[in-house]
Amino acid sequence: MRASFVFSEVITGLRRNVTMTIAMILTTAISLGLLGGGLLVVRLIDRMQTVYYDKTSVSVYMTNDISANDKDCSQQLCSSLWNALRSTSGVDTVTFENRDKSYERFKEMFAAQPEMLKVVRPEGLPASFRIKLTDPQRSDVIVQAFTGKAGVKAVDDGRQVLTKLFDLFGGVRNAAFVIALLQAFAALLLISNTIQVSAYTRRTEVGIMRLVGATRWYTQLPFLIEAVVAGLIGAVLSVGLLLGAKTFFLDKMLDAPIQAGIVPQLGKLDVLMVSPWLFLTAIVISVTTGYVTLRLYVRL
Amino acid sequence: MIRLEHVSKVYKTSTRPALDDVSVELDKGEFVFLIGPSGSGKSTFLRLLLREEVPSKGRVYVSNFDVAKMARRRVPRLRQSIGCVFQDFRLLSNKTVAENVAFALEVIGKPRNTIRKVVPEVLQLVGLDGKADRMPHELSGGEQQRVAIARAFVNRPLVLLADEPTGNLDPDTSQDIMLLLERINRTGTTVLMATHDHSIVDSMRRRVVELHLGKVIRDDARGVYGVGR
């Protein structure tokens, strides 16, 4: 196999239908960019989950009776609950917060809204246990074990609010994947079409190649490499697209929440970590599409 | 060198066979004319030898290739031992004369220094030395056919198939092309030429195989085109 020959055929092929090639590259770039975006959202969600779940805790609220009469959880019902919580597997720490403390915390939280403070009396707030888990994902164990127990008014899984938030992110990610998939389909059709056009414009060459006994590899490889080269250029563009979107759009948009520590920052490293997958996808898609097209639609 | 045994070929789109129980044998180094009117099966005959088609019945041998039965991946080997020339030359218009000839070797993976050596040799053989850097459109029809012949012969094939090689040329130029084909034949290459050209067949007095409606109706060792045609 003469590499220089195949290489020059590839260059000729790409130059000869330059508009199709550009369309193919751009479509591939957009579809890979969306795929990369989806993958970045996945990374973001993972990181946010660790950050947020570390901050969340499960709260077990006591009945009014305990809240009113047992300020330090020394009575039998409360302390047995405390012990039971501490001995539950997966529980890291358990802290007791009596009614007064709850009210103080409430006052801190709503210091800016005095009208709330007017409405709420300490008697309305229950005492509670705040439970930190070694694995925040397993909060439902606590919820199941302690809901409805004697002395327990309610169990609040702090994770639930976050779950809704992450569901939203998951939706964004899925939408990105679906659009990426549709775009990938368009890219696939374009690759297939470009190869067919390319084969048609070179039918004389290919006819002669077959006639003088060139092997299938020799006749088909230039077309395949053409598709792969276009795919790889598309992948490079998509990485550029992601870096651009990150630097000029995402970083600016999310500047305040990032500074506040609400949203973790996506680094250039994240984009680079995602990019091998984009390159791999580009190669796999272009090779398979190219091969199938040559087998089914082009008689070489 | 070439042997067809009871070969029939029926195309899906036609009820009449293109070739009907044809048996012919060509020896190594022979020069054979394949004649007959349009639709008599000449092109099918040539396409079967190249394994562009497979016979519906019968067997085809070229050299030691069992053409009809061979695996697809071996077809390139077969074609490397057959040179082909056509009425319409089939040159690549964006390549020079030398590049056109070299192309046939490049695509079968011949080393570059071999190509550099044999291309000028074959151009000299066909009488095109000095025109290596011309583009096809700068050449006359006869010269273009010489390039095509050079390309067909550069890999020293065992067999040269020529499908109406003089069909687009005037009588004098045709005569030159025939002389060139004869010269190639003298190197030991079997030449099979499909033609309609009476005067060439009559003047060369070589073996003539005549096809009519897919059947061999004549096989003369030193024949002419035919009476009343």
Short mmCIF file of C-alpha atoms in Angstrom, two decimals:
data_model
loop_
_atom_site.label_atom_id
_atom_site.label_comp_id
_atom_site.label_asym_id
_atom_site.label_seq_id
_atom_site.Cartn_x
_atom_site.Cartn_y
_atom_site.Cartn_z
CA MET A 1 0.00 0.00 0.00
CA ARG A 2 1.46 3.30 -1.09
CA ALA A 3 0.56 5.83 1.58
CA SER A 4 1.45 8.82 -0.57
CA PHE A 5 -0.93 7.67 -3.29
CA VAL A 6 -3.84 7.15 -0.90
CA PHE A 7 -3.09 10.48 0.77
CA SER A 8 -3.09 12.42 -2.51
CA GLU A 9 -6.37 10.73 -3.50
CA VAL A 10 -7.90 11.83 -0.19
CA ILE A 11 -6.83 15.45 -0.68
CA THR A 12 -8.18 15.44 -4.24
CA GLY A 13 -11.45 13.95 -3.06
CA LEU A 14 -11.96 16.47 -0.26
CA ARG A 15 -11.09 19.39 -2.52
CA ARG A 16 -13.30 18.21 -5.33
CA ASN A 17 -16.52 18.44 -3.41
CA VAL A 18 -15.56 21.12 -1.01
CA THR A 19 -19.09 22.37 -0.26
CA MET A 20 -20.29 18.91 0.70
CA THR A 21 -17.16 18.42 2.77
CA ILE A 22 -17.77 21.65 4.66
CA ALA A 23 -21.42 20.73 5.29
CA MET A 24 -20.30 17.32 6.52
CA ILE A 25 -17.67 18.83 8.83
CA LEU A 26 -20.04 21.42 10.30
CA THR A 27 -22.86 18.97 10.93
CA THR A 28 -20.44 16.58 12.56
CA ALA A 29 -19.01 19.42 14.67
CA ILE A 30 -22.44 20.52 15.88
CA SER A 31 -23.59 17.03 16.70
CA LEU A 32 -20.36 16.25 18.54
CA GLY A 33 -20.56 19.63 20.29
CA LEU A 34 -24.01 18.76 21.61
CA LEU A 35 -22.82 15.33 22.64
CA GLY A 36 -19.89 16.98 24.42
CA GLY A 37 -22.28 19.45 26.06
CA GLY A 38 -24.36 16.57 27.35
CA LEU A 39 -21.27 14.83 28.69
CA LEU A 40 -20.20 18.06 30.42
CA VAL A 41 -23.60 18.37 32.07
CA VAL A 42 -23.13 14.81 33.34
CA ARG A 43 -19.80 15.82 34.88
CA LEU A 44 -21.39 18.95 36.34
CA ILE A 45 -24.22 16.94 37.89
CA ASP A 46 -21.77 14.47 39.40
CA ARG A 47 -19.76 17.27 40.94
CA MET A 48 -22.82 19.13 42.22
CA GLN A 49 -24.18 15.95 43.74
CA THR A 50 -21.06 15.43 45.82
CA VAL A 51 -21.00 19.07 46.90
CA TYR A 52 -24.68 19.33 47.72
CA TYR A 53 -25.30 15.97 49.25
CA ASP A 54 -22.41 16.63 51.60
CA LYS A 55 -24.25 19.69 52.80
CA THR A 56 -27.64 18.06 53.12
CA SER A 57 -28.89 16.13 56.06
CA VAL A 58 -31.96 14.16 57.01
CA SER A 59 -34.13 15.69 59.73
CA VAL A 60 -36.26 13.66 62.10
CA TYR A 61 -38.86 15.95 63.77
CA MET A 62 -40.15 15.12 67.20
CA THR A 63 -43.75 15.17 68.31
CA ASN A 64 -45.07 18.19 70.13
CA ASP A 65 -44.92 16.33 73.41
CA ILE A 66 -41.17 15.73 73.25
CA SER A 67 -40.49 19.13 71.74
CA ALA A 68 -42.19 20.83 74.66
CA ASN A 69 -41.02 18.69 77.56
CA ASP A 70 -37.62 17.26 76.76
CA LYS A 71 -35.12 20.05 76.21
CA ASP A 72 -31.95 17.90 76.26
CA CYS A 73 -33.31 14.60 75.02
CA SER A 74 -32.75 12.90 78.30
CA GLN A 75 -36.13 11.23 78.62
CA GLN A 76 -36.57 7.63 77.68
CA LEU A 77 -38.47 7.98 74.39
CA CYS A 78 -36.18 10.63 72.94
CA SER A 79 -32.90 9.06 74.02
CA SER A 80 -33.91 5.65 72.69
CA LEU A 81 -34.64 7.29 69.34
CA TRP A 82 -31.24 8.97 69.50
CA ASN A 83 -29.53 5.66 70.21
CA ALA A 84 -31.48 3.93 67.47
CA LEU A 85 -30.42 6.59 64.97
CA ARG A 86 -26.79 6.40 66.01
CA SER A 87 -26.71 2.66 65.65
CA THR A 88 -28.31 2.67 62.19
CA SER A 89 -25.73 1.66 59.60
CA GLY A 90 -24.59 4.44 57.26
CA VAL A 91 -25.18 7.15 59.82
CA ASP A 92 -22.21 9.43 60.37
CA THR A 93 -23.33 11.92 63.04
CA VAL A 94 -26.60 12.67 64.82
CA THR A 95 -27.18 16.02 66.49
CA PHE A 96 -30.14 16.97 68.62
CA GLU A 97 -31.70 20.37 68.20
CA ASN A 98 -34.29 21.38 70.75
CA ARG A 99 -37.14 23.81 70.26
CA ASP A 100 -35.19 26.89 71.46
CA LYS A 101 -32.27 26.15 69.18
CA SER A 102 -34.60 25.61 66.28
CA TYR A 103 -36.17 28.97 66.89
CA GLU A 104 -32.76 30.66 67.01
CA ARG A 105 -31.78 29.10 63.74
CA PHE A 106 -35.10 30.15 62.30
CA LYS A 107 -34.49 33.69 63.41
CA GLU A 108 -31.07 33.66 61.73
CA MET A 109 -32.45 32.27 58.52
CA PHE A 110 -35.26 34.78 58.29
CA ALA A 111 -33.51 37.78 59.79
CA ALA A 112 -34.24 39.66 56.63
CA GLN A 113 -37.96 38.94 56.79
CA PRO A 114 -39.25 40.25 60.13
CA GLU A 115 -42.85 39.57 59.15
CA MET A 116 -42.05 35.83 59.13
CA LEU A 117 -40.61 36.15 62.63
CA LYS A 118 -43.81 37.79 63.80
CA VAL A 119 -45.94 34.92 62.60
CA VAL A 120 -43.86 32.04 63.93
CA ARG A 121 -43.68 31.32 67.67
CA PRO A 122 -41.15 28.93 69.22
CA GLU A 123 -44.05 26.65 70.18
CA GLY A 124 -44.71 26.05 66.48
CA LEU A 125 -41.25 24.64 65.86
CA PRO A 126 -40.46 21.02 66.72
CA ALA A 127 -37.26 19.67 68.19
CA SER A 128 -35.34 17.53 65.75
CA PHE A 129 -32.41 15.26 65.06
CA ARG A 130 -30.12 16.26 62.19
CA ILE A 131 -28.50 13.22 60.69
CA LYS A 132 -25.42 13.24 58.47
CA LEU A 133 -24.95 10.10 56.45
CA THR A 134 -21.71 8.53 55.30
CA ASP A 135 -23.44 7.87 51.97
CA PRO A 136 -25.98 10.67 51.33
CA GLN A 137 -27.67 8.56 48.63
CA ARG A 138 -29.01 6.19 51.26
CA SER A 139 -31.23 8.64 53.11
CA ASP A 140 -34.34 6.64 52.32
CA VAL A 141 -33.21 4.01 54.83
CA ILE A 142 -33.67 6.55 57.61
CA VAL A 143 -36.94 7.77 56.14
CA GLN A 144 -38.34 4.24 56.05
CA ALA A 145 -37.07 3.17 59.45
CA PHE A 146 -38.20 6.20 61.43
CA THR A 147 -41.37 7.46 59.80
CA GLY A 148 -44.29 6.74 62.09
CA LYS A 149 -42.19 5.66 65.07
CA ALA A 150 -43.35 6.67 68.55
CA GLY A 151 -42.20 10.23 69.28
CA VAL A 152 -41.52 10.99 65.61
CA LYS A 153 -43.73 13.56 63.94
CA ALA A 154 -42.13 13.52 60.52
CA VAL A 155 -38.94 12.61 58.70
CA ASP A 156 -37.68 15.13 56.15
CA ASP A 157 -35.32 13.92 53.50
CA GLY A 158 -33.29 17.02 52.61
CA ARG A 159 -32.23 15.26 49.44
CA GLN A 160 -35.67 15.44 47.88
CA VAL A 161 -35.45 19.09 46.89
CA LEU A 162 -32.07 18.44 45.34
CA THR A 163 -33.37 15.40 43.53
CA LYS A 164 -35.86 17.64 41.77
CA LEU A 165 -33.08 20.04 40.85
CA PHE A 166 -30.95 17.24 39.51
CA ASP A 167 -33.92 15.86 37.60
CA LEU A 168 -34.02 19.22 35.85
CA PHE A 169 -30.32 18.99 35.00
CA GLY A 170 -30.88 15.43 33.85
CA GLY A 171 -33.60 16.72 31.54
CA VAL A 172 -31.23 19.28 30.07
CA ARG A 173 -28.65 16.56 29.55
CA ASN A 174 -31.19 14.25 27.90
CA ALA A 175 -32.38 17.02 25.62
CA ALA A 176 -28.78 17.67 24.58
CA PHE A 177 -28.33 13.96 23.88
CA VAL A 178 -31.53 13.75 21.84
CA ILE A 179 -30.56 16.75 19.70
CA ALA A 180 -27.06 15.31 19.41
CA LEU A 181 -28.58 12.06 18.22
CA LEU A 182 -30.72 13.79 15.59
CA GLN A 183 -27.72 15.82 14.46
CA ALA A 184 -25.62 12.68 14.37
CA PHE A 185 -28.21 11.12 12.09
CA ALA A 186 -28.01 14.14 9.80
CA ALA A 187 -24.22 13.93 9.90
CA LEU A 188 -24.44 10.25 9.05
CA LEU A 189 -26.63 10.90 6.01
CA LEU A 190 -24.31 13.68 4.89
CA ILE A 191 -21.26 11.47 5.24
CA SER A 192 -22.98 8.75 3.26
CA ASN A 193 -24.09 11.22 0.60
CA THR A 194 -20.68 12.83 0.34
CA ILE A 195 -19.04 9.47 -0.19
CA GLN A 196 -21.55 8.61 -2.91
CA VAL A 197 -20.99 11.92 -4.68
CA SER A 198 -17.27 11.52 -4.24
CA ALA A 199 -17.39 8.03 -5.71
CA TYR A 200 -19.48 9.28 -8.60
CA THR A 201 -17.15 12.14 -9.47
CA ARG A 202 -14.27 9.70 -9.44
CA ARG A 203 -15.99 6.89 -11.29
CA THR A 204 -13.50 6.94 -14.17
CA GLU A 205 -10.53 6.61 -11.84
CA VAL A 206 -12.23 3.95 -9.82
CA GLY A 207 -13.26 2.09 -12.98
CA ILE A 208 -9.67 2.05 -14.17
CA MET A 209 -8.44 1.02 -10.74
CA ARG A 210 -10.75 -1.98 -10.75
CA LEU A 211 -9.81 -2.87 -14.29
CA VAL A 212 -6.08 -2.91 -13.67
CA GLY A 213 -6.55 -5.06 -10.59
CA ALA A 214 -6.43 -2.67 -7.66
CA THR A 215 -7.64 -4.38 -4.52
CA ARG A 216 -10.80 -3.33 -2.74
CA TRP A 217 -8.66 -1.63 -0.09
CA TYR A 218 -6.95 0.52 -2.66
CA THR A 219 -10.20 1.63 -4.27
CA GLN A 220 -12.15 2.16 -1.06
CA LEU A 221 -9.59 3.36 1.45
CA PRO A 222 -9.37 6.92 0.04
CA PHE A 223 -13.14 7.32 0.48
CA LEU A 224 -13.04 5.96 4.01
CA ILE A 225 -10.10 8.15 4.99
CA GLU A 226 -11.90 11.13 3.47
CA ALA A 227 -14.85 10.50 5.78
CA VAL A 228 -12.58 10.00 8.78
CA VAL A 229 -10.56 13.16 8.06
CA ALA A 230 -13.77 15.19 7.80
CA GLY A 231 -15.04 13.56 11.01
CA LEU A 232 -11.84 14.39 12.85
CA ILE A 233 -11.87 18.00 11.67
CA GLY A 234 -15.47 18.09 12.92
CA ALA A 235 -14.32 16.75 16.29
CA VAL A 236 -11.57 19.39 16.55
CA LEU A 237 -14.14 22.09 15.76
CA SER A 238 -16.56 20.70 18.33
CA VAL A 239 -13.91 20.85 21.05
CA GLY A 240 -13.24 24.44 20.01
CA LEU A 241 -16.96 25.09 20.12
CA LEU A 242 -17.20 23.71 23.67
CA LEU A 243 -14.19 25.69 24.87
CA GLY A 244 -15.65 28.82 23.29
CA ALA A 245 -19.08 28.24 24.81
CA LYS A 246 -17.46 27.63 28.20
CA THR A 247 -15.22 30.71 28.14
CA PHE A 248 -17.47 33.26 26.50
CA PHE A 249 -20.91 32.10 27.53
CA LEU A 250 -21.12 29.70 30.46
CA ASP A 251 -18.42 31.30 32.63
CA LYS A 252 -19.96 34.75 32.19
CA MET A 253 -23.56 33.58 32.68
CA LEU A 254 -22.78 31.57 35.79
CA ASP A 255 -20.19 33.92 37.21
CA ALA A 256 -22.21 34.87 40.30
CA PRO A 257 -23.42 31.36 41.23
CA ILE A 258 -19.88 30.03 40.68
CA GLN A 259 -18.38 32.68 42.97
CA ALA A 260 -21.05 31.88 45.57
CA GLY A 261 -20.16 28.21 45.37
CA ILE A 262 -23.64 27.24 44.27
CA VAL A 263 -22.54 25.90 40.90
CA PRO A 264 -19.14 24.23 40.61
CA GLN A 265 -16.98 25.66 37.84
CA LEU A 266 -16.32 23.65 34.69
CA GLY A 267 -12.63 23.84 33.82
CA LYS A 268 -10.89 23.59 30.47
CA LEU A 269 -9.69 20.26 31.80
CA ASP A 270 -13.28 19.02 31.85
CA VAL A 271 -13.64 19.85 28.17
CA LEU A 272 -10.36 18.08 27.44
CA MET A 273 -11.49 15.04 29.43
CA VAL A 274 -14.64 14.84 27.33
CA SER A 275 -12.89 15.39 23.99
CA PRO A 276 -11.38 11.88 23.54
CA TRP A 277 -14.95 10.56 23.50
CA LEU A 278 -15.86 13.06 20.79
CA PHE A 279 -12.87 11.99 18.68
CA LEU A 280 -13.69 8.34 19.21
CA THR A 281 -17.34 8.93 18.27
CA ALA A 282 -16.26 10.83 15.15
CA ILE A 283 -14.01 7.98 14.04
CA VAL A 284 -16.52 5.24 14.79
CA ILE A 285 -19.38 7.05 13.03
CA SER A 286 -17.40 7.99 9.94
CA VAL A 287 -15.78 4.58 9.53
CA THR A 288 -19.01 2.64 9.96
CA THR A 289 -21.04 4.98 7.75
CA GLY A 290 -18.30 5.00 5.13
CA TYR A 291 -17.93 1.24 5.15
CA VAL A 292 -21.66 0.55 4.99
CA THR A 293 -22.14 3.12 2.21
CA LEU A 294 -19.32 1.66 0.13
CA ARG A 295 -20.69 -1.85 0.64
CA LEU A 296 -24.33 -1.09 -0.08
CA TYR A 297 -24.54 1.86 -2.41
CA VAL A 298 -21.30 2.20 -4.30
CA ARG A 299 -20.16 -0.45 -6.71
CA LEU A 300 -16.40 -0.23 -6.64
CA MET B 1 -4.40 -19.30 -21.98
CA ILE B 2 -8.10 -18.61 -22.33
CA ARG B 3 -10.71 -21.35 -22.30
CA LEU B 4 -14.50 -21.16 -22.26
CA GLU B 5 -16.36 -24.43 -21.75
CA HIS B 6 -20.06 -24.49 -22.66
CA VAL B 7 -20.52 -20.98 -21.38
CA SER B 8 -23.98 -19.44 -21.33
CA LYS B 9 -24.88 -16.06 -19.95
CA VAL B 10 -28.42 -14.88 -19.46
CA TYR B 11 -28.99 -11.37 -18.14
CA LYS B 12 -31.91 -10.91 -15.80
CA THR B 13 -33.43 -8.25 -18.02
CA SER B 14 -33.38 -10.35 -21.18
CA THR B 15 -35.00 -13.59 -22.25
CA ARG B 16 -32.46 -14.39 -24.96
CA PRO B 17 -29.05 -15.52 -23.69
CA ALA B 18 -26.20 -13.09 -24.44
CA LEU B 19 -23.96 -16.11 -24.84
CA ASP B 20 -25.33 -19.54 -25.64
CA ASP B 21 -23.21 -22.64 -25.00
CA VAL B 22 -19.94 -21.08 -26.17
CA SER B 23 -16.77 -23.16 -26.12
CA VAL B 24 -13.55 -21.52 -27.32
CA GLU B 25 -9.90 -22.00 -26.54
CA LEU B 26 -7.12 -19.47 -27.16
CA ASP B 27 -3.49 -20.51 -26.87
CA LYS B 28 -0.74 -18.49 -25.34
CA GLY B 29 0.61 -15.91 -27.75
CA GLU B 30 -2.32 -16.09 -30.16
CA PHE B 31 -3.82 -13.05 -31.89
CA VAL B 32 -7.56 -13.52 -32.21
CA PHE B 33 -10.32 -11.33 -33.64
CA LEU B 34 -13.74 -11.59 -32.03
CA ILE B 35 -16.28 -10.38 -34.57
CA GLY B 36 -20.01 -10.18 -34.89
CA PRO B 37 -22.75 -7.56 -35.08
CA SER B 38 -23.81 -5.47 -32.11
CA GLY B 39 -25.60 -7.63 -29.56
CA SER B 40 -23.87 -10.79 -30.71
CA GLY B 41 -22.21 -11.24 -27.31
CA LYS B 42 -18.69 -9.85 -27.89
CA SER B 43 -18.77 -7.52 -24.90
CA THR B 44 -20.24 -10.20 -22.64
CA PHE B 45 -17.43 -12.50 -23.78
CA LEU B 46 -14.81 -9.95 -22.69
CA ARG B 47 -16.63 -9.11 -19.45
CA LEU B 48 -16.68 -12.77 -18.47
CA LEU B 49 -12.91 -12.99 -18.90
CA LEU B 50 -12.48 -10.00 -16.57
CA ARG B 51 -14.98 -11.39 -14.10
CA GLU B 52 -17.11 -8.30 -14.54
CA GLU B 53 -19.81 -10.91 -15.02
CA VAL B 54 -20.11 -14.53 -14.01
CA PRO B 55 -21.50 -17.09 -16.47
CA SER B 56 -24.95 -18.54 -15.89
CA LYS B 57 -23.57 -21.88 -16.99
CA GLY B 58 -20.19 -23.32 -17.96
CA ARG B 59 -16.63 -22.54 -16.94
CA VAL B 60 -14.17 -19.80 -17.81
CA TYR B 61 -10.41 -20.15 -17.45
CA VAL B 62 -7.82 -17.43 -17.93
CA SER B 63 -4.23 -18.61 -17.42
CA ASN B 64 -4.64 -20.73 -14.30
CA PHE B 65 -7.58 -18.80 -12.89
CA ASP B 66 -10.92 -20.58 -12.71
CA VAL B 67 -12.61 -17.25 -13.33
CA ALA B 68 -16.23 -18.11 -12.59
CA LYS B 69 -15.45 -19.95 -9.38
CA MET B 70 -12.68 -17.84 -7.89
CA ALA B 71 -13.15 -15.93 -4.63
CA ARG B 72 -13.89 -12.23 -4.97
CA ARG B 73 -10.75 -11.24 -3.15
CA ARG B 74 -8.64 -12.97 -5.79
CA VAL B 75 -10.26 -11.07 -8.69
CA PRO B 76 -7.65 -8.25 -8.54
CA ARG B 77 -4.92 -10.86 -9.20
CA LEU B 78 -6.79 -12.01 -12.31
CA ARG B 79 -7.20 -8.47 -13.56
CA GLN B 80 -3.55 -7.69 -12.99
CA SER B 81 -2.74 -10.36 -15.55
CA ILE B 82 -5.15 -8.91 -18.13
CA GLY B 83 -4.66 -5.61 -19.93
CA CYS B 84 -7.66 -3.75 -21.34
CA VAL B 85 -8.08 -1.25 -24.15
CA PHE B 86 -11.36 0.39 -25.14
CA GLN B 87 -12.83 2.35 -28.00
CA ASP B 88 -13.12 5.48 -25.80
CA PHE B 89 -9.54 5.28 -24.43
CA ARG B 90 -10.65 5.98 -20.84
CA LEU B 91 -7.73 8.20 -19.92
CA LEU B 92 -7.74 10.42 -16.85
CA SER B 93 -8.00 13.93 -18.23
CA ASN B 94 -6.32 15.58 -15.23
CA LYS B 95 -3.18 13.46 -15.45
CA THR B 96 -0.31 13.61 -17.92
CA VAL B 97 0.53 10.77 -20.30
CA ALA B 98 3.18 9.42 -17.94
CA GLU B 99 0.90 9.81 -14.91
CA ASN B 100 -1.89 7.94 -16.70
CA VAL B 101 0.41 5.02 -17.32
CA ALA B 102 1.94 5.20 -13.85
CA PHE B 103 -1.55 5.21 -12.29
CA ALA B 104 -2.09 1.58 -13.32
CA LEU B 105 1.00 0.59 -11.37
CA GLU B 106 0.46 2.90 -8.40
CA VAL B 107 -2.96 1.47 -7.65
CA ILE B 108 -1.65 -2.06 -7.49
CA GLY B 109 1.05 -0.96 -5.08
CA LYS B 110 4.16 -1.16 -7.28
CA PRO B 111 7.22 0.51 -5.77
CA ARG B 112 8.00 3.98 -6.99
CA ASN B 113 11.41 3.22 -8.43
CA THR B 114 9.95 0.39 -10.52
CA ILE B 115 7.33 2.80 -11.86
CA ARG B 116 9.98 5.40 -12.65
CA LYS B 117 11.87 2.80 -14.63
CA VAL B 118 9.13 1.02 -16.59
CA VAL B 119 6.88 3.93 -17.57
CA PRO B 120 9.41 5.55 -19.96
CA GLU B 121 10.18 2.09 -21.37
CA VAL B 122 6.58 1.36 -22.25
CA LEU B 123 6.04 4.88 -23.61
CA GLN B 124 8.97 4.28 -25.93
CA LEU B 125 7.49 0.92 -26.96
CA VAL B 126 4.21 2.55 -28.01
CA GLY B 127 6.02 5.41 -29.75
CA LEU B 128 5.21 8.19 -27.31
CA ASP B 129 8.67 9.01 -26.02
CA GLY B 130 8.91 12.76 -25.73
CA LYS B 131 5.21 13.12 -24.98
CA ALA B 132 5.31 11.93 -21.39
CA ASP B 133 4.32 15.32 -19.97
CA ARG B 134 1.49 16.07 -22.39
CA MET B 135 -2.11 16.11 -21.21
CA PRO B 136 -4.52 13.73 -22.97
CA HIS B 137 -6.45 16.58 -24.63
CA GLU B 138 -3.26 17.72 -26.32
CA LEU B 139 -2.96 14.40 -28.14
CA SER B 140 -4.59 13.03 -31.28
CA GLY B 141 -7.00 10.10 -31.03
CA GLY B 142 -4.34 7.68 -32.19
CA GLU B 143 -1.89 8.98 -29.60
CA GLN B 144 -4.50 8.75 -26.87
CA GLN B 145 -5.12 5.12 -27.78
CA ARG B 146 -1.37 4.52 -27.58
CA VAL B 147 -1.41 5.89 -24.04
CA ALA B 148 -4.27 3.52 -23.25
CA ILE B 149 -2.33 0.62 -24.75
CA ALA B 150 0.77 1.64 -22.79
CA ARG B 151 -1.31 1.65 -19.62
CA ALA B 152 -2.77 -1.76 -20.43
CA PHE B 153 0.63 -3.23 -21.21
CA VAL B 154 2.85 -1.59 -18.58
CA ASN B 155 2.30 -4.39 -16.09
CA ARG B 156 3.21 -6.97 -18.79
CA PRO B 157 -0.11 -8.81 -18.76
CA LEU B 158 -0.51 -12.34 -20.11
CA VAL B 159 -3.58 -11.29 -22.06
CA LEU B 160 -4.52 -8.04 -23.77
CA LEU B 161 -8.24 -7.51 -24.38
CA ALA B 162 -9.11 -4.82 -26.89
CA ASP B 163 -12.75 -3.80 -27.30
CA GLU B 164 -13.06 -1.99 -30.64
CA PRO B 165 -9.76 -0.19 -30.14
CA THR B 166 -9.91 1.37 -33.61
CA GLY B 167 -13.59 2.27 -33.45
CA ASN B 168 -12.88 5.99 -33.06
CA LEU B 169 -9.88 6.21 -35.35
CA ASP B 170 -9.34 6.88 -39.04
CA PRO B 171 -8.03 3.99 -41.24
CA ASP B 172 -4.38 5.08 -41.26
CA THR B 173 -4.26 5.60 -37.52
CA SER B 174 -6.09 2.30 -37.04
CA GLN B 175 -3.37 0.61 -39.06
CA ASP B 176 -0.71 2.09 -36.75
CA ILE B 177 -2.58 0.86 -33.69
CA MET B 178 -2.82 -2.62 -35.23
CA LEU B 179 0.94 -2.63 -35.82
CA LEU B 180 1.41 -1.74 -32.18
CA LEU B 181 -0.90 -4.54 -31.05
CA GLU B 182 1.01 -6.94 -33.27
CA ARG B 183 4.25 -5.84 -31.71
CA ILE B 184 2.79 -6.46 -28.26
CA ASN B 185 1.56 -9.86 -29.45
CA ARG B 186 5.09 -10.72 -30.56
CA THR B 187 6.29 -10.31 -26.96
CA GLY B 188 4.18 -13.39 -26.18
CA THR B 189 1.08 -11.61 -24.97
CA THR B 190 -2.19 -13.19 -26.08
CA VAL B 191 -4.29 -10.54 -27.83
CA LEU B 192 -8.08 -10.81 -28.13
CA MET B 193 -9.64 -7.99 -30.09
CA ALA B 194 -13.36 -7.42 -30.55
CA THR B 195 -13.96 -5.43 -33.70
CA HIS B 196 -16.29 -4.38 -36.51
CA ASP B 197 -13.45 -3.23 -38.75
CA HIS B 198 -13.57 -5.37 -41.94
CA SER B 199 -10.41 -4.04 -43.53
CA ILE B 200 -8.28 -4.70 -40.48
CA VAL B 201 -9.52 -8.25 -40.05
CA ASP B 202 -9.15 -8.93 -43.75
CA SER B 203 -5.65 -7.52 -44.01
CA MET B 204 -4.23 -9.18 -40.88
CA ARG B 205 -5.35 -12.73 -41.71
CA ARG B 206 -5.39 -13.90 -38.10
CA ARG B 207 -7.68 -16.28 -36.29
CA VAL B 208 -11.32 -15.10 -36.41
CA VAL B 209 -14.03 -16.17 -33.97
CA GLU B 210 -17.45 -14.98 -35.10
CA LEU B 211 -20.40 -14.68 -32.76
CA HIS B 212 -24.01 -14.40 -33.82
CA LEU B 213 -26.87 -14.14 -31.33
CA GLY B 214 -24.61 -15.49 -28.61
CA LYS B 215 -23.36 -18.52 -30.51
CA VAL B 216 -19.99 -19.18 -32.15
CA ILE B 217 -20.83 -19.58 -35.82
CA ARG B 218 -17.30 -19.54 -37.20
CA ASP B 219 -13.77 -20.13 -35.94
CA ASP B 220 -11.22 -19.76 -38.75
CA ALA B 221 -7.50 -20.08 -38.15
CA ARG B 222 -6.66 -17.42 -40.76
CA GLY B 223 -9.98 -15.79 -41.45
CA VAL B 224 -11.49 -12.70 -43.02
CA TYR B 225 -14.38 -10.62 -41.74
CA GLY B 226 -16.89 -12.48 -43.85
CA VAL B 227 -18.66 -12.59 -47.14
CA GLY B 228 -21.34 -10.02 -47.79
CA ARG B 229 -20.88 -8.14 -44.56
#
